């Protein structure tokens, strides 16, 4: 009854993504490097690193969420300069969080 070539119930055929895109990335989690411009990811997240002792992952996540909310460019009301400065800080906080979570909080 249905024409050939059409799929039932509107299902679409999945398209393959280019390498490095999607959930199957070419980089593994343990290959995450500290971005340039960030010396201490704990300092970017305003967390005391306790002299090399690992910080609880829940504390890292909470601090990241608080700072991300504070410095998100869409939440800034001080004009273009304030938004640009907040965006730069937001990107540093995001990179520090990604580094710490990829390396399980151990530096």
Coordinates of C-alpha atoms in Angstrom, one line a residue:
X1 CA 0.0 0.0 0.0
X2 CA 2.8 2.4 0.7
X3 CA 5.1 3.6 -2.1
X4 CA 8.6 2.1 -2.2
X5 CA 11.4 4.1 -0.7
X6 CA 9.3 5.7 2.1
X7 CA 9.8 4.7 5.7
X8 CA 6.9 4.0 7.9
X9 CA 5.9 6.5 10.7
X10 CA 8.1 9.3 9.4
X11 CA 11.3 7.7 10.6
X12 CA 14.3 9.4 9.1
X13 CA 17.6 7.8 8.1
X14 CA 20.5 8.8 10.4
X15 CA 23.2 10.7 8.7
X16 CA 26.7 10.1 9.7
X17 CA 28.6 12.9 11.4
X18 CA 32.0 14.1 10.3
X19 CA 34.9 12.9 12.4
X20 CA 35.3 14.6 15.7
X21 CA 31.6 15.5 15.9
X22 CA 28.9 13.9 18.0
X23 CA 29.1 11.5 20.9
X24 CA 31.9 9.4 19.4
X25 CA 34.8 11.9 19.4
X26 CA 38.3 11.1 18.3
X27 CA 39.6 12.6 21.6
X28 CA 39.4 10.5 24.7
X29 CA 38.6 12.0 28.1
X30 CA 42.1 11.4 29.4
X31 CA 43.6 13.4 26.5
X32 CA 42.2 16.7 27.7
X33 CA 44.9 19.3 28.1
X34 CA 44.9 22.5 30.1
X35 CA 43.9 25.4 27.8
X36 CA 46.5 28.2 27.3
X37 CA 46.0 31.1 29.6
X38 CA 44.9 28.9 32.5
X39 CA 47.6 28.1 35.0
X40 CA 45.5 26.7 37.8
X41 CA 42.0 25.3 37.0
X42 CA 41.2 25.4 40.8
X43 CA 42.0 29.1 40.9
X44 CA 39.7 29.8 37.9
X45 CA 36.9 28.1 39.7
X46 CA 37.8 29.9 42.9
X47 CA 38.4 26.7 44.8
X48 CA 41.2 26.0 47.2
X49 CA 43.1 23.0 46.0
X50 CA 44.1 21.9 49.6
X51 CA 47.8 21.4 48.8
X52 CA 47.4 18.9 46.0
X53 CA 44.6 16.8 47.7
X54 CA 41.7 16.0 45.4
X55 CA 38.6 18.2 45.7
X56 CA 35.2 16.6 45.8
X57 CA 33.6 16.4 42.4
X58 CA 30.3 17.7 43.8
X59 CA 32.0 20.8 45.1
X60 CA 33.7 21.4 41.8
X61 CA 30.3 21.0 40.0
X62 CA 28.5 23.3 42.4
X63 CA 31.1 26.0 42.1
X64 CA 31.2 25.7 38.3
X65 CA 27.4 26.1 38.1
X66 CA 27.4 29.2 40.4
X67 CA 30.2 30.9 38.4
X68 CA 28.7 29.9 35.0
X69 CA 25.4 31.5 36.1
X70 CA 27.3 34.6 37.4
X71 CA 29.4 35.2 34.3
X72 CA 27.1 33.9 31.5
X73 CA 27.0 36.5 28.7
X74 CA 23.2 36.4 28.5
X75 CA 22.9 37.4 32.2
X76 CA 25.0 40.6 31.9
X77 CA 23.3 44.0 31.9
X78 CA 26.3 46.4 31.9
X79 CA 26.6 46.9 28.2
X80 CA 28.9 45.4 25.6
X81 CA 32.2 45.8 27.5
X82 CA 30.8 44.0 30.6
X83 CA 29.3 41.3 28.4
X84 CA 32.7 40.7 26.7
X85 CA 34.6 40.6 29.9
X86 CA 32.0 38.2 31.4
X87 CA 32.2 36.0 28.3
X88 CA 35.9 35.7 28.6
X89 CA 35.7 34.7 32.3
X90 CA 32.8 32.3 31.4
X91 CA 35.0 30.6 28.8
X92 CA 37.9 30.2 31.2
X93 CA 35.6 28.8 33.9
X94 CA 34.1 26.4 31.4
X95 CA 37.5 25.2 30.2
X96 CA 38.8 24.7 33.8
X97 CA 35.7 22.7 34.7
X98 CA 36.0 20.5 31.6
X99 CA 39.7 19.9 32.4
X100 CA 39.0 19.0 36.0
X101 CA 36.0 16.7 35.2
X102 CA 37.9 15.0 32.4
X103 CA 40.8 14.3 34.7
X104 CA 38.5 13.3 37.7
X105 CA 39.5 16.3 39.7
X106 CA 43.1 15.2 39.9
X107 CA 45.8 17.5 38.6

